[in-house]
Amino acid sequence: MEKKIGFIGLGNMGINMAKNLISEGYHLQVYNRSINKADELNAAHITKCHTPAEAAAGVPFVITMLSEDEVLRESTVGADGILKNLQPNAVHISMSTISPDTAKELAKLHTEAGSHYLAAPVFGRPEAAAARKLFICVSGDAEVKNLARPVLDCLGQGVFDFGTEVGGANVVKIAGNFMIMASLEMMAEAFTLAEKNGLDRAQVANFFGSTLFNAPIYQNYGKLIANKQYEPVGFKAKLGYKDARLAFKLSQASETPMPTVNTVHSRLLTAVAKGWGDRDWVEGFGRGVSEDAGV
Amino acid sequence: MEKKIGFIGLGNMGINMAKNLISEGYHLQVYNRSINKADELNAAHITKCHTPAEAAAGVPFVITMLSEDEVLRESTVGADGILKNLQPNAVHISMSTISPDTAKELAKLHTEAGSHYLAAPVFGRPEAAAARKLFICVSGDAEVKNLARPVLDCLGQGVFDFGTEVGGANVVKIAGNFMIMASLEMMAEAFTLAEKNGLDRAQVANFFGSTLFNAPIYQNYGKLIANKQYEPVGFKAKLGYKDARLAFKLSQASETPMPTVNTVHSRLLTAVAKGWGDRDWVEGFGRGVSEDAGV
Amino acid sequence: MEKKIGFIGLGNMGINMAKNLISEGYHLQVYNRSINKADELNAAHITKCHTPAEAAAGVPFVITMLSEDEVLRESTVGADGILKNLQPNAVHISMSTISPDTAKELAKLHTEAGSHYLAAPVFGRPEAAAARKLFICVSGDAEVKNLARPVLDCLGQGVFDFGTEVGGANVVKIAGNFMIMASLEMMAEAFTLAEKNGLDRAQVANFFGSTLFNAPIYQNYGKLIANKQYEPVGFKAKLGYKDARLAFKLSQASETPMPTVNTVHSRLLTAVAKGWGDRDWVEGFGRGVSEDAGV
Amino acid sequence: MEKKIGFIGLGNMGINMAKNLISEGYHLQVYNRSINKADELNAAHITKCHTPAEAAAGVPFVITMLSEDEVLRESTVGADGILKNLQPNAVHISMSTISPDTAKELAKLHTEAGSHYLAAPVFGRPEAAAARKLFICVSGDAEVKNLARPVLDCLGQGVFDFGTEVGGANVVKIAGNFMIMASLEMMAEAFTLAEKNGLDRAQVANFFGSTLFNAPIYQNYGKLIANKQYEPVGFKAKLGYKDARLAFKLSQASETPMPTVNTVHSRLLTAVAKGWGDRDWVEGFGRGVSEDAGV
């Protein structure tokens, strides 16, 4: 008999994750605001649902991969939300990038409803999701983490446990996105400095990516920034800005002054204000620095 | 017959580089402000000199590894400087972290004197120098680069050519040091954010260093910052501040606004103002962020 | 017959405003969380109330002077809030420093309830409130502004009309507080620069306050900053921080990158993180700059 | 018999100052790089000179009003500089905006030459210079200040004594220019915030200029910024940038971290990088903030 999972959110990330679950033998009860996105999935192994509640009915696990706190909250506690139908002891595996406060709030509601909430945000672009190369951070009840583990193992190359406080993994995710943004800004500044001093951006990027900064972040994004290659749009500047806001808000909530958060937040706010919100966030950083430098 | 090289500057970096040259069969005419530093070298293979000029006499190559522009300038054009004795067609391999303007100025003086100047700054800490693992960036005349290559190969794991404009390699060095400083700041902010949200700094550092940021910068410095381990002092905050000033000055000279340079410059200026100039620069970043956050 | 006004919020500002209204012949139905604050008022001219709703019963005007958005919202729409009792066509004169969004939201609720909401935030410290020297900014329906005018004239030296969009005056108030904070930061930096260069802070402050910057902000705050006189506490750093957050939030909501908001926000967040939240905000700026400079 | 003064530097400021001295009965030995600027002066009361040295010959006072440190240094110690001819006990009244280090260096050279150097930088735009409304800051030897006083009284509305350390007045001048720049930035941010929230920039500027910020800086510049009126060019952005650099350098030299200096420095560096160096500095701030905000 096929194992069933509720799956909510078929964006660039979600669609690839859903495919991996299907190929591992799961049957998915899928919900997406534009349900025709589900046509990309093998029809034999999915059930299209009209609401998050429907997707959550009768399954041991429901996964959410949504764009922001508000959407997740509505999908969970709204009139047709997950909690309406989630059966006792079922686990909501929450993989979106959201604030730890939202995680705590939702976890409490699940507990009250007799079900479980697991924070499980991921690192990786859509290609990584497709290749099952996501890094998955989890936090929450130990037993719940064990229950969810086989599902998570279908989605990523590693699961990292950040304790039993439910918001912990979300903090790590926000901190990591901040570090990525800071890296984009840093490279845009460094390569523009090199360019204005007569050097070749690509050569400089290649040097750093193959020596001191030989990590994927610097290699992959480094090439895009060096070549001012801002298309196709992989991750929109306005979504990056949303993440910068999460980082800023967390720095406020935990009283942690972070000057670099100011910088990346301003950079992306400027991108949005200039009308680049739907362009790639790399353009927000790269073009932002270039324009300020008059090149 | 032993090959001779002039070697000026026996600091933490220089001393290790000198040893590697000796072990490759070179005889060194060494000069250092405190000449007793030369006692660490095999006496049979060195000649202690009283001035840079003396060290530069009669050799095909003189290497300088000094702390800053002014010291290099004085050692080169001062009354007892290299140029006083450097023979025609000899090459001054200049490996210090200095501004491209100083490089250009000195290169011009060498040309006028009939000798050659090669910009060859390096990336790597003293351990890397000892292990012959430096990354060496060069810029200058192509033929001169060829001449110097055998010497450079004794010192590092790779030589990277940034063109014929003499200041190019210096720009890359300054850009790289800026990126390292930005990385230290970024980690100090991210780990403190994690700490203030109840997470373990070391676990977070370890996670990033083994996944998205799996480059030595993040692994090695990440551990120090996570553990607030500021001793022993490897690189003094005041030297880091000197590098931040070089980056700032270059951003001015080339009209490249760099907000992250502002941040790291302020961080290290604050460290110096607070009296931490002789402590490790990691402390400047790590403790600086911690104190601002009240932890 | 005595004219009656509901008055909610007897903090350092409110208490002085209430006194002025009483001396102009109004009878006040007062509410304050700690109602014993009302003992400072002439008992013959006040009625102590147990809830905001009680204070709002049967009066043509109710004034609120509260610490923040949430408190105002609760006092207005809570179970015992103003709207429970406010009679048709009565005017809620809202004088707290709040976001324009809260103003719009509350205005809409008043309209639905058949009453009126007038945004009327003020500039001025408690002494100015006592001396009837407040500057009052208003925005909202023109007729409502006319109705409220005689009341406002008892409280300030000028009423400034910022149009019919209800949030307008709140925007001006937030912009003004931002400019004050930026001025405090600027002076703290300038005077510390002077001090570290061997000059007398007070002489420098006095010079600027009597020449280029001969405005009260620079004269009064200038003296406090110059003398590092941080007591008595006039306005708490944590309240200043609240205002910095309002400015930051407004810059986000309206997509206006404001680097100086970053600076003052970080300064006060740092003050709060260091445990200075209950000290004067001037200390947040003055001591913050001094400590960073090692003096 | 006419009193003689050497006068060097007939820019927008100097020309007006020279006229005031002439109208007080002084005969001026004038030098300017483009000597035809002197045609604006009454020919009967001037002697046109070909070098600074010539202008300094045989007079008790020589005034310099030049654009920057380097020009002043060259005019003073160059082959045809002031010191070549300045007679014993004559006073060099140095009114340019320069660093205190240059002041100290030049003062020392005057002392060695048997003459005197007085730091006397001024605050005020060309109109203020014409109207004899400059604020003059002085520092240096007390007796020299007394000697120069009658001359200074012809030029400004007040002379402010900042002690005997010769660089003191220069520090005050740099601190003041920093405060003006910070004020321009602050207003540009605040007015743009107001604009993007539907308010009228001019009304907001007028409100602040007539209440909390009723000082000339806010009234005059406030109007220009509010109206985005960037012409005619009164003070070029590149000269403002030079002053920002002086402030930055002084903050470095005295180890005073100043985040607001970072902001105004970046703002003007960006203006210069974007090619606005020859436009008014108000445009650098006003347009800079507007463009970042997409308006």
Coordinates of N, CA, C and O in Angstrom, one line a residue, chain B residues 13 16-26 122-136 150-159:
Chain B
M13 N 55.7 36.0 8.8 CA 55.6 35.5 7.4 C 57.0 35.3 6.8 O 57.4 34.2 6.4
N16 N 59.4 32.3 7.8 CA 59.1 31.0 7.2 C 59.4 30.9 5.7 O 59.8 29.9 5.2
M17 N 59.2 32.0 5.0 CA 59.5 32.0 3.6 C 61.0 31.9 3.4 O 61.5 31.2 2.5
A18 N 61.8 32.6 4.3 CA 63.2 32.5 4.2 C 63.7 31.0 4.4 O 64.6 30.5 3.7
K19 N 63.1 30.4 5.4 CA 63.5 29.0 5.6 C 63.3 28.1 4.4 O 64.1 27.2 4.0
N20 N 62.1 28.3 3.7 CA 61.9 27.5 2.5 C 62.9 27.8 1.4 O 63.2 26.9 0.7
L21 N 63.3 29.0 1.3 CA 64.3 29.4 0.2 C 65.6 28.7 0.6 O 66.3 28.1 -0.3
I22 N 66.0 28.7 1.8 CA 67.2 28.1 2.2 C 67.2 26.6 1.9 O 68.1 26.0 1.4
S23 N 66.0 26.0 2.3 CA 66.0 24.5 2.1 C 66.0 24.2 0.6 O 66.2 23.0 0.2
E24 N 65.7 25.2 -0.3 CA 65.8 24.9 -1.7 C 67.2 25.3 -2.2 O 67.4 25.3 -3.5
G25 N 68.1 25.6 -1.3 CA 69.5 25.8 -1.8 C 69.9 27.2 -2.0 O 71.0 27.5 -2.5
Y26 N 69.1 28.2 -1.6 CA 69.5 29.6 -1.8 C 70.3 30.0 -0.6 O 70.1 29.6 0.6
V122 N 51.0 38.0 -1.2 CA 50.6 36.6 -0.9 C 49.4 36.5 0.0 O 49.1 37.4 0.8
F123 N 48.6 35.4 -0.2 CA 47.6 35.1 0.8 C 48.0 33.9 1.6 O 48.5 32.9 1.0
G124 N 47.8 34.0 2.9 CA 48.1 32.8 3.8 C 48.6 33.3 5.1 O 49.3 34.4 5.2
R125 N 48.4 32.5 6.1 CA 48.9 32.9 7.5 C 50.3 32.3 7.6 O 50.8 31.5 6.7
P126 N 51.0 32.6 8.7 CA 52.4 32.0 8.9 C 52.5 30.5 8.7 O 53.5 30.0 8.1
E127 N 51.5 29.8 9.2 CA 51.5 28.3 9.0 C 51.5 27.9 7.5 O 52.2 27.0 7.1
A128 N 50.8 28.7 6.7 CA 50.7 28.4 5.3 C 52.1 28.8 4.7 O 52.5 28.1 3.7
A129 N 52.7 29.8 5.2 CA 54.0 30.2 4.6 C 55.0 29.1 4.9 O 55.8 28.7 4.1
A130 N 54.9 28.5 6.2 CA 55.8 27.5 6.6 C 55.6 26.2 5.7 O 56.6 25.5 5.3
A131 N 54.4 26.0 5.4 CA 54.0 24.7 4.6 C 54.1 25.0 3.1 O 53.7 24.1 2.4
R132 N 54.6 26.1 2.7 CA 54.7 26.4 1.3 C 53.4 26.3 0.6 O 53.2 25.9 -0.5
K133 N 52.4 26.8 1.3 CA 51.0 26.8 0.8 C 50.5 28.2 0.5 O 49.2 28.4 0.4
L134 N 51.3 29.1 0.4 CA 50.8 30.5 0.0 C 50.2 30.5 -1.4 O 50.6 29.8 -2.3
F135 N 49.3 31.4 -1.5 CA 48.8 31.7 -2.9 C 49.5 33.1 -3.2 O 49.4 34.0 -2.5
I136 N 50.2 33.1 -4.4 CA 51.0 34.3 -4.7 C 50.3 34.9 -5.9 O 50.1 34.3 -7.0
P150 N 60.8 30.7 -10.7 CA 61.4 29.6 -9.9 C 61.5 30.0 -8.4 O 61.4 29.1 -7.5
V151 N 61.8 31.2 -8.1 CA 61.9 31.7 -6.7 C 60.5 31.5 -6.1 O 60.3 31.0 -5.0
L152 N 59.5 32.1 -6.8 CA 58.1 32.0 -6.2 C 57.6 30.6 -6.0 O 56.9 30.3 -5.0
D153 N 58.0 29.7 -6.9 CA 57.6 28.3 -6.7 C 58.1 27.7 -5.4 O 57.6 26.6 -5.0
C154 N 59.2 28.2 -4.9 CA 59.7 27.7 -3.6 C 58.8 28.1 -2.4 O 59.0 27.7 -1.3
L155 N 57.9 29.1 -2.7 CA 57.2 29.7 -1.5 C 55.7 29.4 -1.4 O 55.2 29.6 -0.3
G156 N 55.1 29.0 -2.5 CA 53.7 28.9 -2.5 C 53.2 27.7 -3.2 O 53.9 26.9 -3.9
Q157 N 51.9 27.5 -3.2 CA 51.2 26.4 -3.9 C 50.7 26.8 -5.2 O 50.1 26.0 -6.0
G158 N 50.7 28.1 -5.5 CA 50.2 28.6 -6.8 C 50.6 30.0 -7.0 O 50.7 30.8 -6.1
V159 N 50.9 30.3 -8.3 CA 51.2 31.7 -8.7 C 50.1 32.1 -9.7 O 49.8 31.4 -10.7

